[in-house]
Coordinates of C-alpha atoms in Angstrom, one line a residue:
M1 CA -48.1 36.8 -43.8
L2 CA -48.4 39.4 -46.9
E3 CA -51.4 42.3 -44.9
T4 CA -47.7 41.9 -42.8
V5 CA -45.0 42.6 -46.1
C6 CA -47.5 45.6 -46.7
E7 CA -47.7 46.7 -42.8
I8 CA -43.5 46.6 -42.8
F9 CA -43.3 48.4 -46.5
K10 CA -45.4 51.6 -45.3
E11 CA -42.6 51.2 -42.0
A12 CA -40.1 51.3 -44.5
Y13 CA -41.7 54.0 -46.0
N14 CA -41.9 56.0 -43.4
R15 CA -38.4 55.8 -42.1
G16 CA -37.3 56.3 -45.6
W17 CA -36.2 53.1 -47.0
V18 CA -38.0 53.5 -49.7
T19 CA -39.2 56.1 -52.1
A20 CA -41.1 56.1 -55.3
R21 CA -41.6 52.7 -56.6
D22 CA -38.8 51.4 -55.0
G23 CA -38.3 48.2 -52.9
N24 CA -39.7 44.7 -53.5
A25 CA -40.1 41.2 -51.2
S26 CA -41.3 38.2 -51.5
V27 CA -42.5 34.7 -49.4
R28 CA -42.3 31.5 -49.9
Y29 CA -44.0 28.8 -48.1
Q30 CA -41.9 25.2 -48.4
E31 CA -44.8 23.1 -49.6
Q32 CA -45.5 25.5 -52.0
D33 CA -44.4 24.8 -55.9
Y34 CA -44.6 29.3 -56.5
F35 CA -44.1 32.6 -54.1
Y36 CA -45.0 35.3 -53.8
I37 CA -43.9 38.7 -55.2
T38 CA -44.3 42.5 -55.1
P39 CA -45.7 44.2 -58.3
S40 CA -43.2 46.4 -60.2
G41 CA -43.9 49.7 -60.6
V42 CA -45.9 50.3 -57.4
R43 CA -45.3 52.9 -54.1
K44 CA -45.1 50.3 -51.8
Q45 CA -46.3 52.0 -48.9
F46 CA -49.8 51.5 -51.0
M47 CA -49.1 47.6 -51.1
Q48 CA -52.4 45.6 -50.7
P49 CA -52.3 42.0 -49.8
E50 CA -54.6 41.4 -53.5
M51 CA -51.3 43.1 -55.7
F52 CA -48.8 40.5 -54.9
L53 CA -48.1 38.0 -58.0
K54 CA -47.4 34.3 -57.8
V55 CA -44.6 33.0 -59.8
G56 CA -44.1 29.4 -59.8
T57 CA -41.1 27.4 -59.1
D58 CA -41.7 24.2 -60.9
N59 CA -39.6 25.0 -63.5
K60 CA -35.5 24.3 -62.7
D61 CA -34.1 27.3 -63.9
N62 CA -36.9 29.5 -65.5
Y63 CA -40.1 31.7 -63.5
T64 CA -43.3 31.7 -65.0
C65 CA -46.1 34.5 -63.6
I66 CA -49.0 32.0 -62.7
S67 CA -50.6 34.7 -60.9
E68 CA -54.8 35.2 -60.9
Q69 CA -54.3 38.7 -59.1
G70 CA -52.6 41.5 -59.5
S71 CA -54.3 41.9 -62.7
G72 CA -52.0 43.9 -65.1
L73 CA -49.0 44.2 -62.9
R74 CA -45.7 42.8 -63.7
P75 CA -43.0 41.1 -61.2
S76 CA -40.4 43.1 -59.1
G77 CA -37.6 44.0 -61.9
E78 CA -35.7 41.9 -59.0
L79 CA -37.3 38.9 -59.8
P80 CA -34.0 37.1 -61.0
M81 CA -32.4 37.5 -56.7
H82 CA -35.6 36.5 -55.5
F83 CA -36.4 33.4 -58.1
G84 CA -32.8 32.4 -56.9
L85 CA -33.4 32.7 -53.4
Q86 CA -36.8 30.9 -53.1
K87 CA -36.1 28.1 -55.1
Q88 CA -33.2 27.0 -53.4
I89 CA -33.3 28.0 -49.7
V90 CA -35.2 25.6 -47.8
K91 CA -37.2 27.3 -45.0
P92 CA -40.6 26.6 -43.8
V93 CA -41.5 30.1 -44.6
R94 CA -38.9 31.9 -46.5
V95 CA -39.2 35.9 -46.6
V96 CA -36.8 38.2 -48.7
L97 CA -36.7 42.0 -48.8
H98 CA -35.0 44.2 -50.6
M99 CA -34.9 47.8 -49.4
H100 CA -32.9 50.9 -49.4
P101 CA -32.0 52.5 -45.9
T102 CA -30.6 55.6 -46.0
Y103 CA -27.3 54.9 -43.7
T104 CA -26.5 51.9 -44.4
V105 CA -25.9 52.9 -48.4
A106 CA -24.2 55.9 -47.4
A107 CA -21.9 53.7 -44.6
M108 CA -21.3 51.4 -47.8
Y109 CA -20.5 54.7 -50.0
K110 CA -18.2 56.0 -47.7
G111 CA -16.2 51.9 -47.9
I112 CA -16.9 50.9 -44.5
N113 CA -17.1 47.4 -44.1
L114 CA -19.9 46.1 -43.1
Q115 CA -19.0 43.0 -41.9
S116 CA -16.8 44.3 -39.5
L117 CA -19.0 45.7 -37.9
L118 CA -19.8 42.8 -36.0
N119 CA -16.7 43.0 -34.2
E120 CA -17.5 46.2 -32.6
F121 CA -21.5 45.8 -32.1
P122 CA -22.7 43.1 -30.1
E123 CA -26.3 43.7 -31.4
L124 CA -25.1 42.8 -34.7
S125 CA -22.7 40.1 -33.6
R126 CA -25.3 38.4 -31.3
Y127 CA -28.6 38.5 -33.5
T128 CA -27.3 39.7 -36.9
S129 CA -25.2 38.0 -39.4
I130 CA -23.6 39.9 -42.7
A131 CA -22.5 38.7 -45.7
P132 CA -19.5 40.6 -48.0
T133 CA -21.4 43.4 -49.2
V134 CA -21.7 42.9 -53.3
P135 CA -19.5 45.5 -55.0
E136 CA -21.8 48.0 -57.7
I137 CA -23.6 45.8 -60.3
E138 CA -26.0 47.0 -62.3
P139 CA -29.8 46.5 -60.7
I140 CA -32.2 44.0 -62.2
T141 CA -29.7 41.6 -63.8
Q142 CA -29.1 38.0 -63.7
E143 CA -25.6 39.1 -62.5
L144 CA -26.8 41.0 -59.3
A145 CA -29.0 38.0 -58.3
D146 CA -25.8 35.3 -59.2
A147 CA -23.3 37.7 -57.0
T148 CA -26.3 37.6 -54.3
M149 CA -26.6 34.2 -53.9
E150 CA -22.2 33.9 -54.1
S151 CA -22.2 36.0 -51.1
L152 CA -25.5 34.9 -49.1
E153 CA -23.7 31.6 -49.6
V154 CA -27.1 29.9 -50.6
H155 CA -25.6 26.2 -50.3
E156 CA -27.6 22.8 -50.5
G157 CA -30.7 24.6 -49.6
Y158 CA -29.4 26.4 -46.9
V159 CA -28.0 30.2 -46.5
K160 CA -25.5 31.3 -44.1
Y161 CA -25.9 34.9 -43.5
D162 CA -29.4 37.2 -42.6
I163 CA -28.4 40.2 -45.0
V164 CA -26.2 41.5 -47.7
G165 CA -25.4 44.8 -49.0
Y166 CA -25.8 46.2 -52.4
D167 CA -22.9 49.1 -53.0
R168 CA -24.4 52.4 -53.7
H169 CA -28.3 50.5 -54.0
G170 CA -29.6 49.0 -50.8
V171 CA -29.8 45.9 -48.8
V172 CA -31.2 42.8 -49.2
A173 CA -32.6 40.2 -46.0
V174 CA -33.4 36.9 -45.5
D175 CA -35.3 35.2 -42.7
T176 CA -38.3 33.0 -41.8
S177 CA -40.9 35.9 -41.1
P178 CA -41.6 39.5 -42.8
W179 CA -40.7 41.1 -39.1
R180 CA -37.7 38.8 -39.0
A181 CA -35.8 39.4 -42.1
F182 CA -37.1 43.5 -41.3
E183 CA -35.1 43.3 -37.9
H184 CA -32.2 42.3 -39.5
I185 CA -32.4 45.6 -42.1
E186 CA -33.6 48.0 -38.9
R187 CA -29.8 46.4 -36.7
L188 CA -27.7 47.4 -39.2
E189 CA -29.2 50.6 -39.8
H190 CA -29.0 51.4 -36.4
I191 CA -25.5 50.8 -36.4
C192 CA -24.4 52.5 -39.5
K193 CA -26.3 55.3 -37.8
I194 CA -24.1 55.5 -35.2
V195 CA -20.7 54.7 -37.1
L196 CA -21.5 57.9 -39.7
S197 CA -22.6 59.9 -36.9
A198 CA -19.4 59.1 -34.5
K199 CA -17.1 59.8 -38.1

């Protein structure tokens, strides 16, 4: 699973969805009281499985890095968002991807309502559910984490939507495998490119 996330980041880098040290991801199996998260300050196209950090979820409100690997690395700055989603969503496997897909960010910047695209493009409405866009909020904050949970409508262990946009920032996708989460981003990015080209 972690190897697959590394492959996905290479693909995302080649597409320009992550640059420099951008992007982050987390993975959790339901029976585990911890999840894996990408480190901060690392170019994600060079990620290796042993670089992931383990973060405990047994504490109700606080997270503790319990990693035995990734020595000298720190968890992603978006840890509050990942912790909230991994703690509350009940699925056999939970994968959270955060990236900055170019056309999707551009569409939000131009004021396009991402949810409205569901009414116009069946490949979105059939396979990907889009949450209301989170307004511009300072990255790496608890405020952004809380807004993500609210927009995705995480309630009693279940999440209503597959993907949410961050205005002038990026997207977060959630699913049961890395490639399924990636495909939500890919699908939305493709439609945003069409819409922006048409305009």
